[in-house]
Amino acid sequence: MSEFLDLEVQDGVRMTWNVLPGTKQDAAACVIPAAAIYTPLKPIPDIPLLPYTPLRCRICRAVLSPFSVVDYTAKIWACPFCFQRNHFPQHYFSISEENLPAELFPQYSTIEYASVADTNPIMPPVFMFVVDTCMIEEEIGYLKSALAQAVELLPEKALVGLITFGTFVQVHELGFGILPKLYVFKGTKEVTKEQILDQMGFFSGKKKPTVGVIAGSRDGLSAESISRFLLPVSECEFVLNSVIEELQKDPWPVPADLRSSRCTGAALSVAAAILGVCVPGSGARIMAFVGGPSTEGPGAIVSKTLTDPIRSHKDLDKGSVPFFDKAVKFYEGLSKQLVHQGHVLDLFACALDQVGVAEMKVAIERTGGIVVLAESFGHAVFKDSLLRIFQSGEHDLGLCFNGIFEVNCSKDLKIQGILGPCASLEKKGPLCSDTVVGQGSTTAWKMCGLDRKTSLCLVFDIARQGGPEALGPPASNQFYFQFLTYYQHHDGRMRLRVTTLSRRWVAGPGNVEELTAGFDQEAAAAVMARLVSFKMENEDDFDPIRWLDRSLIRLCSKFGDYQKENPSSFTLSPRLSIFPQFIFNLRRSQFVQVFNNSPDETAYFRMVLDRENVASAVVMIQPSLIAYSFQSAAEPVLLDVTAIAVDRILLLDSYFTVVVFHGTSIAQWRNAGYHNQPEHAAFAQLLKAPRDDADVIIKERFPVPRLVICDQYGSQARFLLAKLNPSVTYNSSNPPTPGGDVIFTDDVSFEVFMDHLRRLAVQ
Amino acid sequence: MAPPSGPPGVTPSMIRAPPSQLGQTPLPGSPLSNAPPYIAPPPGRPMGAPAPYMANPNPNPNPNPVSQPPQAGPPAAAAQPNPVMGLAASLQNSMIGTPASQSFASRPFPSTAQRPVSVPFSGSLNQNPLGSKGSGPFPGQPASQPYPGPPALASQPVRGPPQLFPGQIVGQPPMGQPPMGQPPMGQPPMGQLHMGQPQMGLGPMGPPSMAAPPMGAPPMGSAAAPFSGSAWQGQQRQGGMLAPVRMAPAGMGQQSMVSTPGAVMGYSPHAGAQVGTPSKIDPNQIPRPVPSSNSSVVYFETRQGSVVSPPPPATSDFIVRDTGNCSPRLMRCTMNQIPCNGEILTQSCMPLALMVQPFALPHPSEEPIQLVDFGEMGPVRCVRCKAYINPFMRFIDQGRRFVCNLCGFCNDTPRDYICNLGPDMRRRDADERPELCRGTVEFVATKEFMVREPMPAVYFFLVDVSMNAVGTGATAAACSAISQAISDIPEGPQTMVGIATFDSTIHFYNLKRSQQQPVMLIVPDVEDVYTPLQTDLIVPLGECREALEQLLESIPSMYQTNKIADSAFGAAIKAGFLALKPTGGKLLVFQSVLPSLGIGSLSSREAEGRTNVSNADKEPHKLLQPADKTLKTMAVEFAEYQVCIDVFLMTQTYVDIASISVVPSTTGGQIYYYYPFSAVSDPAKLYNDLRWNLSRPQGFEAVMRVRCSQGLQVQEYSGNFCKRVPTDIDLPAIDSDKTIMVTFKHDDKFQEGAECGFQCAILYTTVHGQRRIRVMNLSLPCTTVLGNLFRSADLDSQFSCFLKKAANGIPTTPLTQVREQIVNHCINILGSYRKFCASISSSGQLILPEALKLLPLYTLALIKSVGLRNDGRLDDRSYWASHVASISASLAVPLVYPRLISIHDLTSMEEGDSVLPAPVALSSEYLSDEGVFLLENGEDALIYVGGMVNPEILQKLFGSPSLEGVPSQLVLQQFDNDLSKKFNEVINEIRRQRCSYLRLRLCKKGEPSGMCFHSYMVEDKAPGSLSYVEFLVHVHRQIQIQTKSN
């Protein structure tokens, strides 16, 4: 396992198979697809930043890498992807084995270029706040203070704009000093860029050009007309603060039997159009703060009548969702527009009710936006997450813009697509597989927004046909991958990160061991989680449990060690040994068991899953559990109900929630105040340790998880119990250990699951 | 009649007056009045009189009477040559030969004289035809007459008569008379209107005009002044038509006396003889309005028992005592006796209509209208026709029942309302109950008159802030006007205000925020408009006064650099409407450019009209129609929600008033037009207009209906309102300046001696939020005598009626046709009179009914007015038409026949005189090159400065010895000298009278502005149009043609 982690440290890549099945047939037999989870902007220590433009293959445009074969005397390099021989240009003529440019150093398989020739003015990042006002005063109060804090943290040069909405959309003209001035758009209509241009006075006093793309200062808009709406924080801080300070509940009256009329869709459409008009192509985020369901205009998710419930998973399954499809279609359109403009949509949804995350998911995910779901704007999950976005420091997100991600691979590989926060640029090529997963049929993707943790899951297709000739002595048994990521670094400059990988492949029978050795079960679990989520959303009548089970059984059949028809003989190599456990937990996770959650929550969980790296994904699938007691130091324990004991504190990290769970005795002692007594310092320490660890987790995680502190038998304990393996249930034959707990469920426990697996695998 | 009340001068008038009444019966000799005779003659002609008249049977080559005149003039030669002779003859005839003339002579004094006014020319026309060598047109008859005296007469008659005009006798004979007499000598032949002939074929027309000048002079000195003033009056009195009210001052009296004889003279050949040898018709003697201003206030009682007095002229100064009929200010009928049946009405060719001005300003000395509260019972009404209780309802059966004066139904008196009858069969309490003794009362409306709570007074201001508006200063002017004017809004808890500005988008302002600045809320979508807030756009005035004032102060600077040239007028009013929709209210829009964007946007049709000449020539009036139905549809919706829109157009370009005016006219609003807008001179007027608009007596969410006695029915309403059901009109707002014309037709007969009742009820909400019903009653006697109709005709109302009809026709009918119709109206009426009421007199005389003697003059003025001129700008004409649509009877006449007074000699007026000097006739002859004159029509005031004015006068008036550099759009200043003070007093007095601030313009002789001024000289001959004298000739000729043809 550790070697996979090392590889990840070097390149930010985890692959399901680090030794690849060499032919299509082999790959099919391997069940788990060949896939890579790549974190393009993963901070890599000592990564060189080359101040010049990369050298590229004449034919396939691949970038010179350590895997290129260099003929120092002829000053020629061979491209490992297309085998084209390229001459080095003049300035590389001093190249020799002793005098290598950094990009040829073997350890620099990942490297960055930043062209100094880039003379374009640095465009500061743009933040367009889109703020819901259909909320109770209390929520508005929370939101105001959060926004005010955020404004303080904004980079000085960042441009900022403000839109508020309720029944109508109000665009605040922050650059107008005399009065508070706002443009009011109808909530029931989508707004186009053209309308914005016409209606907001961008051509005042000038003739509108009749042809050509009109947008941005480069295309004829005066800087003044843009700076009415978007201007540096330093210049508008006062106005902005006063507007925020005076934010009020949407003034349109709401009858008691109706929901507020909230035009989220129209507001976002206006925001997108304004950004499209003012700053197309430069990094900008729409940050939407939404406090309830959209009920008005495009993208509405529910009628205003309070007696009509908001769609549930059940409704989605039955297809009885009059608003859903229309809303999704609207957001698809919006996402296309945003992708085209290179802008990001972030969503901060804070409401007890659903707000329509499920519908907006497409727009958020395709643009690489951030999503935070909380119950209230006063909740730490929201407040701290918002701060985290703007905070600089150790755990900053490193928000970057305008990424374009491209892939080169050896010709025997094809790309099915990417599962993750990106949008296809529809650049078709021979590398595209016919099978499409996620954003496919392309070799280039747009990542409007990306940060240091954004992780893409690339799913490959092994295209090499098996057969006698293929089995002949291969010229090379290496596959090469090259990932190119152009992006606007948060310093404003464009950069290119190049990661070039090589992986050995094996073909034919008898290579099971080699394949097993290269199997990264964590990566596989993460990939399976993304895949199953994707299929649940996109394939009709998809049965995720069955699909997961069958995949697991087939995998175990192929790689397990057993005698046919003898379940007890079944063993798995350590490389695969915990994979069944991952699948077991995945089956029980929020990604698959959606009915415990609202569609909004599911969408939220999946979006986070789809942008996180393997380690985080594993936590989401199979939470970690740490026990604290007087008997021993903090130790990881099995995610099992038996881990519960009266004198233990458990710390559960399920990624979205961090639970500190006190056993009964601990809780009693604490309630008795022992930890405040000097003679019980140890107890105080015991109480504090899990809290400290939880803080550490919370501090480095984004979105900030919800912290639940609970006691055994308390109502909040459900956050823990739901994640534990129900090895002891109310109808188990074995009684719980004294002080232990039972789980009231009919779900099978892991042991039962394994029994079945063994039985089926050996058939 | 209420004679006694009058000033001393009255007496004389009295003396004459009586005859008038009697007149009808009396003088057998008099051709005029007697009904019987008239009736008799008609037999031959079918009643449908007008028709025959119109269709001139005459073989005349020119089908259009109108067209003739011009031709006649110049070319006339051909046809008229004869006339010359003929004229002479005719004149003579009239003068001499005709028995009629004699009779006249006698009459005037004694009795009848009044009505018929024989026009001098009459003769000429006839003659032409006749005398003209058989120049076909005119039937033979004239011929005969002329002959009689031809030669000799020619010369004499003409001159002699001149002055006479005064009342009745316009006949030429009078003309010639005294004054004229002497000087004209040489020209005799020429001089006369018709006369010209003697000599060659000069068109009769030609000569007259020529003649004028010479004539003018002599008379001026002596006769002119007197005539114009007193003479008329005197005669009028005789007519009996005119209220005794205005008595001429002593001095005048004399004059009138003088004139009278003159008149007499005119008629009689003798007179002529006396006169001497007048050659021309003296323009001084043709009928002209009586200057009213010099006479003292007249008292007028609307009824005396069963006697209904005809009201004083609308333009005069009078005080009304409501004694059963409502004040004539509120309702004025075109005739003060109602024809018993439709035939008589048709025969008279006169319109039967009411001018209803429900909120007309009372004279300060009049009693206020009384408010009657019937409590929960609500006002007593006729069960069948729903008419409100009024003094003409007859109580019977000891007061237990009452008979409706409109439908005749016998109602049970509500128990609480029963009261015994006195010996006079009136209720004993009749005099204590306003609703039983006053023509006008207000009832407190009960719940059943409300579909909702009465609305508050809501004013929403919409200001154009597009580039041009800001650039020309219109925005600043509007803001400052609003700012000043809101302080005059009657402030109650009910008074609400709001404001928005607009260019290519609409900017609302939230004034609600107690703590700080208002918030500007922009509605950018001008195709699909909405209000950005539901509340807080309109707030109680008391809560936002300061914020609003500050905002208004900052708006001009806020938009100082606005580069947006477009203006979304339609969208803005729609948005304003949406803001007002919940309550209703007044939307005051300040617009500066052609609405070019959004809903109801307009194109520059004027330019199209210019470039696409062929099209424009074919149907130029199309450009005076609304461009499309959009604004109309919107306006109807506005009206439905009780939103009234007033539009202030402060512009320097074409703004398509034809289209825009639909909005105010449908919603009970009006257009104010400042063209070309001047930031220097117009703000004051704007402020005053706005202030008056807000502070004048007015009501909201009104519904009006006019009921009348069985026998008549309402034919049509016309004015600024919206009509959704046939019987009622909806007035989102109604104010003291708006008049609604209601026309009637017969659906049955009245009994002779019966009275016809009219009742106008208007349900409205006061500015203080009270729901009221104002009920106005008018009961007029019915008659079968055509002569009575003419005698009781009300010129002001009739002329208003023509004016409004002409304005209505402008957008749909070619201009020539409109003018033709107007002239035909005039001819038909006079023709009818001539035919049925004055048939005895010689056809050589143009005989005018006393009451309508000015009709030809006003008709001429009307066809020369801005709206009916070919050369007018489209917007000017559209504005004129829209202005006229709601104009009151008292302002209708001045609008087309403005008042001209001299300024330079103001200081010579004596103390004690009224502020305003006597007006001068609208003829260039009266303008002296050394003089400064003021001409005002209630809208504009033109100050004409002659070419040789004493610099001292200029210095006094304008603060500068020369007019170099004095802008034509004048800002009147008061300097420390007598003349300037007086001048300012004059202007202020006019403003007060007209309820209008007047746009002052300086017109200098020899400059375009001077030309403009001259276009108001309606009596002058102008290219393509007749002089007054020529016009009379034309009218006379047409009448003759009609008469002959029948």
PDB file of N, CA and C in Angstrom, chain A residues 168 170 173 176-186 188-189 195 198-201 203-206 246 248 251-253, chain B residues 504-505 509 513 515-526 528-535 551 554 557-558 563-564:
ATOM      1  N   PHE A 168     -37.704  38.875  -6.801  1.00  0.00           N
ATOM      2  CA  PHE A 168     -36.985  39.463  -7.921  1.00  0.00           C
ATOM      3  C   PHE A 168     -35.491  39.287  -7.712  1.00  0.00           C
ATOM      4  N   GLN A 170     -32.002  41.305  -7.659  1.00  0.00           N
ATOM      5  CA  GLN A 170     -31.479  42.662  -7.577  1.00  0.00           C
ATOM      6  C   GLN A 170     -29.977  42.656  -7.788  1.00  0.00           C
ATOM      7  N   GLU A 173     -25.485  47.943  -8.023  1.00  0.00           N
ATOM      8  CA  GLU A 173     -24.437  48.689  -8.725  1.00  0.00           C
ATOM      9  C   GLU A 173     -23.548  49.315  -7.673  1.00  0.00           C
ATOM     10  N   PHE A 176     -21.786  52.880  -7.893  1.00  0.00           N
ATOM     11  CA  PHE A 176     -22.579  54.108  -7.954  1.00  0.00           C
ATOM     12  C   PHE A 176     -22.623  54.695  -6.562  1.00  0.00           C
ATOM     13  N   GLY A 177     -21.928  55.777  -6.388  1.00  0.00           N
ATOM     14  CA  GLY A 177     -21.705  56.234  -5.018  1.00  0.00           C
ATOM     15  C   GLY A 177     -22.850  57.010  -4.392  1.00  0.00           C
ATOM     16  N   ILE A 178     -23.744  57.550  -5.225  1.00  0.00           N
ATOM     17  CA  ILE A 178     -24.669  58.544  -4.681  1.00  0.00           C
ATOM     18  C   ILE A 178     -25.771  57.922  -3.829  1.00  0.00           C
ATOM     19  N   LEU A 179     -26.353  56.895  -4.384  1.00  0.00           N
ATOM     20  CA  LEU A 179     -27.443  56.216  -3.675  1.00  0.00           C
ATOM     21  C   LEU A 179     -27.165  54.729  -3.762  1.00  0.00           C
ATOM     22  N   PRO A 180     -27.765  53.986  -2.894  1.00  0.00           N
ATOM     23  CA  PRO A 180     -27.769  52.551  -3.152  1.00  0.00           C
ATOM     24  C   PRO A 180     -28.591  52.335  -4.432  1.00  0.00           C
ATOM     25  N   LYS A 181     -27.999  51.652  -5.386  1.00  0.00           N
ATOM     26  CA  LYS A 181     -28.670  51.543  -6.686  1.00  0.00           C
ATOM     27  C   LYS A 181     -28.717  50.091  -7.092  1.00  0.00           C
ATOM     28  N   LEU A 182     -29.854  49.614  -7.457  1.00  0.00           N
ATOM     29  CA  LEU A 182     -29.889  48.240  -7.912  1.00  0.00           C
ATOM     30  C   LEU A 182     -30.820  48.026  -9.086  1.00  0.00           C
ATOM     31  N   TYR A 183     -30.388  47.095  -9.917  1.00  0.00           N
ATOM     32  CA  TYR A 183     -31.201  46.707 -11.071  1.00  0.00           C
ATOM     33  C   TYR A 183     -32.070  45.541 -10.635  1.00  0.00           C
ATOM     34  N   VAL A 184     -33.316  45.619 -10.985  1.00  0.00           N
ATOM     35  CA  VAL A 184     -34.241  44.593 -10.523  1.00  0.00           C
ATOM     36  C   VAL A 184     -34.747  43.783 -11.721  1.00  0.00           C
ATOM     37  N   PHE A 185     -34.495  42.494 -11.687  1.00  0.00           N
ATOM     38  CA  PHE A 185     -34.954  41.640 -12.766  1.00  0.00           C
ATOM     39  C   PHE A 185     -36.080  40.756 -12.281  1.00  0.00           C
ATOM     40  N   LYS A 186     -36.928  40.446 -13.187  1.00  0.00           N
ATOM     41  CA  LYS A 186     -38.056  39.599 -12.866  1.00  0.00           C
ATOM     42  C   LYS A 186     -37.547  38.216 -12.495  1.00  0.00           C
ATOM     43  N   THR A 188     -39.123  35.508 -12.854  1.00  0.00           N
ATOM     44  CA  THR A 188     -39.715  34.428 -13.616  1.00  0.00           C
ATOM     45  C   THR A 188     -39.042  34.220 -14.960  1.00  0.00           C
ATOM     46  N   LYS A 189     -38.051  35.034 -15.244  1.00  0.00           N
ATOM     47  CA  LYS A 189     -37.456  34.926 -16.577  1.00  0.00           C
ATOM     48  C   LYS A 189     -35.960  34.690 -16.528  1.00  0.00           C
ATOM     49  N   GLN A 195     -29.521  40.560 -23.360  1.00  0.00           N
ATOM     50  CA  GLN A 195     -30.426  41.426 -22.599  1.00  0.00           C
ATOM     51  C   GLN A 195     -29.657  42.258 -21.597  1.00  0.00           C
ATOM     52  N   ASP A 198     -28.042  45.085 -23.336  1.00  0.00           N
ATOM     53  CA  ASP A 198     -28.982  46.112 -23.742  1.00  0.00           C
ATOM     54  C   ASP A 198     -29.556  46.866 -22.555  1.00  0.00           C
ATOM     55  N   GLN A 199     -29.860  46.107 -21.530  1.00  0.00           N
ATOM     56  CA  GLN A 199     -30.690  46.679 -20.489  1.00  0.00           C
ATOM     57  C   GLN A 199     -29.909  47.337 -19.362  1.00  0.00           C
ATOM     58  N   MET A 200     -28.627  47.033 -19.279  1.00  0.00           N
ATOM     59  CA  MET A 200     -27.927  47.592 -18.126  1.00  0.00           C
ATOM     60  C   MET A 200     -26.979  48.706 -18.530  1.00  0.00           C
ATOM     61  N   GLY A 201     -27.263  49.249 -19.687  1.00  0.00           N
ATOM     62  CA  GLY A 201     -26.542  50.466 -20.057  1.00  0.00           C
ATOM     63  C   GLY A 201     -25.078  50.274 -20.385  1.00  0.00           C
ATOM     64  N   PHE A 203     -23.911  50.059 -23.238  1.00  0.00           N
ATOM     65  CA  PHE A 203     -23.573  50.791 -24.454  1.00  0.00           C
ATOM     66  C   PHE A 203     -24.096  52.210 -24.402  1.00  0.00           C
ATOM     67  N   SER A 204     -24.305  52.679 -23.204  1.00  0.00           N
ATOM     68  CA  SER A 204     -24.906  53.997 -23.119  1.00  0.00           C
ATOM     69  C   SER A 204     -24.058  54.988 -23.894  1.00  0.00           C
ATOM     70  N   GLY A 205     -24.705  55.688 -24.738  1.00  0.00           N
ATOM     71  CA  GLY A 205     -24.019  56.728 -25.488  1.00  0.00           C
ATOM     72  C   GLY A 205     -23.213  56.217 -26.652  1.00  0.00           C
ATOM     73  N   LYS A 206     -23.143  54.885 -26.766  1.00  0.00           N
ATOM     74  CA  LYS A 206     -22.404  54.355 -27.906  1.00  0.00           C
ATOM     75  C   LYS A 206     -23.311  53.439 -28.700  1.00  0.00           C
ATOM     76  N   GLU A 246     -27.476  46.333   5.388  1.00  0.00           N
ATOM     77  CA  GLU A 246     -28.888  46.671   5.284  1.00  0.00           C
ATOM     78  C   GLU A 246     -29.732  45.597   4.622  1.00  0.00           C
ATOM     79  N   GLN A 248     -32.244  43.005   3.841  1.00  0.00           N
ATOM     80  CA  GLN A 248     -33.473  42.743   4.566  1.00  0.00           C
ATOM     81  C   GLN A 248     -34.210  41.604   3.908  1.00  0.00           C
ATOM     82  N   PRO A 251     -39.061  41.844   0.568  1.00  0.00           N
ATOM     83  CA  PRO A 251     -40.234  42.593   1.032  1.00  0.00           C
ATOM     84  C   PRO A 251     -41.566  42.085   0.491  1.00  0.00           C
ATOM     85  N   TRP A 252     -41.550  41.219  -0.480  1.00  0.00           N
ATOM     86  CA  TRP A 252     -42.827  40.781  -1.023  1.00  0.00           C
ATOM     87  C   TRP A 252     -43.515  39.873  -0.020  1.00  0.00           C
ATOM     88  N   PRO A 253     -44.740  40.148   0.219  1.00  0.00           N
ATOM     89  CA  PRO A 253     -45.449  39.389   1.251  1.00  0.00           C
ATOM     90  C   PRO A 253     -45.665  37.934   0.833  1.00  0.00           C
TER      91      PRO A 253
ATOM     92  N   SER B 504     -33.498  54.447 -20.721  1.00  0.00           N
ATOM     93  CA  SER B 504     -33.794  53.190 -21.397  1.00  0.00           C
ATOM     94  C   SER B 504     -34.254  52.148 -20.385  1.00  0.00           C
ATOM     95  N   THR B 505     -34.184  52.517 -19.125  1.00  0.00           N
ATOM     96  CA  THR B 505     -34.686  51.648 -18.074  1.00  0.00           C
ATOM     97  C   THR B 505     -35.508  52.525 -17.126  1.00  0.00           C
ATOM     98  N   TYR B 509     -37.619  54.566  -6.783  1.00  0.00           N
ATOM     99  CA  TYR B 509     -36.898  54.941  -5.569  1.00  0.00           C
ATOM    100  C   TYR B 509     -37.707  54.500  -4.366  1.00  0.00           C
ATOM    101  N   ARG B 513     -37.263  54.073   3.523  1.00  0.00           N
ATOM    102  CA  ARG B 513     -36.269  53.796   4.549  1.00  0.00           C
ATOM    103  C   ARG B 513     -36.105  55.001   5.441  1.00  0.00           C
ATOM    104  N   GLN B 515     -34.229  55.624   7.873  1.00  0.00           N
ATOM    105  CA  GLN B 515     -32.944  56.134   8.343  1.00  0.00           C
ATOM    106  C   GLN B 515     -32.162  56.903   7.295  1.00  0.00           C
ATOM    107  N   GLN B 516     -32.107  56.406   6.082  1.00  0.00           N
ATOM    108  CA  GLN B 516     -31.191  57.073   5.159  1.00  0.00           C
ATOM    109  C   GLN B 516     -31.721  57.283   3.760  1.00  0.00           C
ATOM    110  N   GLN B 517     -30.722  57.380   2.868  1.00  0.00           N
ATOM    111  CA  GLN B 517     -31.036  57.697   1.480  1.00  0.00           C
ATOM    112  C   GLN B 517     -32.043  56.708   0.902  1.00  0.00           C
ATOM    113  N   PRO B 518     -32.769  57.163  -0.063  1.00  0.00           N
ATOM    114  CA  PRO B 518     -33.627  56.210  -0.775  1.00  0.00           C
ATOM    115  C   PRO B 518     -32.769  55.228  -1.573  1.00  0.00           C
ATOM    116  N   VAL B 519     -33.360  54.124  -1.901  1.00  0.00           N
ATOM    117  CA  VAL B 519     -32.664  53.149  -2.731  1.00  0.00           C
ATOM    118  C   VAL B 519     -33.208  53.259  -4.146  1.00  0.00           C
ATOM    119  N   MET B 520     -32.296  53.236  -5.090  1.00  0.00           N
ATOM    120  CA  MET B 520     -32.740  53.278  -6.478  1.00  0.00           C
ATOM    121  C   MET B 520     -32.909  51.854  -6.986  1.00  0.00           C
ATOM    122  N   LEU B 521     -34.072  51.602  -7.533  1.00  0.00           N
ATOM    123  CA  LEU B 521     -34.357  50.259  -8.016  1.00  0.00           C
ATOM    124  C   LEU B 521     -34.632  50.352  -9.504  1.00  0.00           C
ATOM    125  N   ILE B 522     -33.824  49.686 -10.277  1.00  0.00           N
ATOM    126  CA  ILE B 522     -33.948  49.840 -11.723  1.00  0.00           C
ATOM    127  C   ILE B 522     -34.659  48.646 -12.338  1.00  0.00           C
ATOM    128  N   VAL B 523     -35.643  48.939 -13.135  1.00  0.00           N
ATOM    129  CA  VAL B 523     -36.298  47.877 -13.896  1.00  0.00           C
ATOM    130  C   VAL B 523     -35.740  47.937 -15.309  1.00  0.00           C
ATOM    131  N   PRO B 524     -34.902  46.988 -15.646  1.00  0.00           N
ATOM    132  CA  PRO B 524     -34.222  47.107 -16.930  1.00  0.00           C
ATOM    133  C   PRO B 524     -35.014  46.562 -18.109  1.00  0.00           C
ATOM    134  N   ASP B 525     -35.990  45.744 -17.825  1.00  0.00           N
ATOM    135  CA  ASP B 525     -36.687  45.099 -18.930  1.00  0.00           C
ATOM    136  C   ASP B 525     -37.863  45.966 -19.356  1.00  0.00           C
ATOM    137  N   VAL B 526     -37.685  46.659 -20.456  1.00  0.00           N
ATOM    138  CA  VAL B 526     -38.740  47.589 -20.846  1.00  0.00           C
ATOM    139  C   VAL B 526     -39.722  46.976 -21.838  1.00  0.00           C
ATOM    140  N   ASP B 528     -41.168  44.004 -20.852  1.00  0.00           N
ATOM    141  CA  ASP B 528     -42.048  43.264 -19.953  1.00  0.00           C
ATOM    142  C   ASP B 528     -41.850  43.876 -18.579  1.00  0.00           C
ATOM    143  N   VAL B 529     -42.648  44.852 -18.300  1.00  0.00           N
ATOM    144  CA  VAL B 529     -42.346  45.691 -17.136  1.00  0.00           C
ATOM    145  C   VAL B 529     -42.980  45.159 -15.861  1.00  0.00           C
ATOM    146  N   TYR B 530     -42.460  45.588 -14.753  1.00  0.00           N
ATOM    147  CA  TYR B 530     -42.972  45.174 -13.451  1.00  0.00           C
ATOM    148  C   TYR B 530     -42.515  46.212 -12.437  1.00  0.00           C
ATOM    149  N   THR B 531     -43.069  46.133 -11.258  1.00  0.00           N
ATOM    150  CA  THR B 531     -42.548  47.015 -10.215  1.00  0.00           C
ATOM    151  C   THR B 531     -41.573  46.216  -9.372  1.00  0.00           C
ATOM    152  N   PRO B 532     -40.513  46.865  -8.969  1.00  0.00           N
ATOM    153  CA  PRO B 532     -39.483  46.136  -8.246  1.00  0.00           C
ATOM    154  C   PRO B 532     -39.878  45.826  -6.809  1.00  0.00           C
ATOM    155  N   LEU B 533     -40.853  46.521  -6.314  1.00  0.00           N
ATOM    156  CA  LEU B 533     -41.291  46.280  -4.947  1.00  0.00           C
ATOM    157  C   LEU B 533     -42.799  46.344  -4.948  1.00  0.00           C
ATOM    158  N   GLN B 534     -43.387  45.752  -3.967  1.00  0.00           N
ATOM    159  CA  GLN B 534     -44.839  45.868  -3.906  1.00  0.00           C
ATOM    160  C   GLN B 534     -45.240  47.058  -3.050  1.00  0.00           C
ATOM    161  N   THR B 535     -44.454  47.308  -2.058  1.00  0.00           N
ATOM    162  CA  THR B 535     -44.770  48.428  -1.175  1.00  0.00           C
ATOM    163  C   THR B 535     -43.577  49.364  -1.167  1.00  0.00           C
ATOM    164  N   LEU B 551     -33.905  63.862  -2.769  1.00  0.00           N
ATOM    165  CA  LEU B 551     -33.757  63.051  -3.968  1.00  0.00           C
ATOM    166  C   LEU B 551     -33.947  63.917  -5.204  1.00  0.00           C
ATOM    167  N   SER B 554     -31.039  65.821  -6.013  1.00  0.00           N
ATOM    168  CA  SER B 554     -29.845  65.143  -6.516  1.00  0.00           C
ATOM    169  C   SER B 554     -30.058  64.468  -7.871  1.00  0.00           C
ATOM    170  N   SER B 557     -28.138  66.009 -10.952  1.00  0.00           N
ATOM    171  CA  SER B 557     -26.694  65.804 -10.977  1.00  0.00           C
ATOM    172  C   SER B 557     -26.366  64.325 -11.133  1.00  0.00           C
ATOM    173  N   MET B 558     -27.250  63.505 -10.600  1.00  0.00           N
ATOM    174  CA  MET B 558     -27.017  62.070 -10.676  1.00  0.00           C
ATOM    175  C   MET B 558     -26.960  61.622 -12.131  1.00  0.00           C
ATOM    176  N   LYS B 563     -25.519  59.053 -20.715  1.00  0.00           N
ATOM    177  CA  LYS B 563     -25.302  59.022 -22.158  1.00  0.00           C
ATOM    178  C   LYS B 563     -26.412  58.247 -22.871  1.00  0.00           C
ATOM    179  N   ILE B 564     -27.386  57.876 -22.110  1.00  0.00           N
ATOM    180  CA  ILE B 564     -28.440  57.073 -22.728  1.00  0.00           C
ATOM    181  C   ILE B 564     -29.454  57.989 -23.394  1.00  0.00           C
TER     182      ILE B 564
END
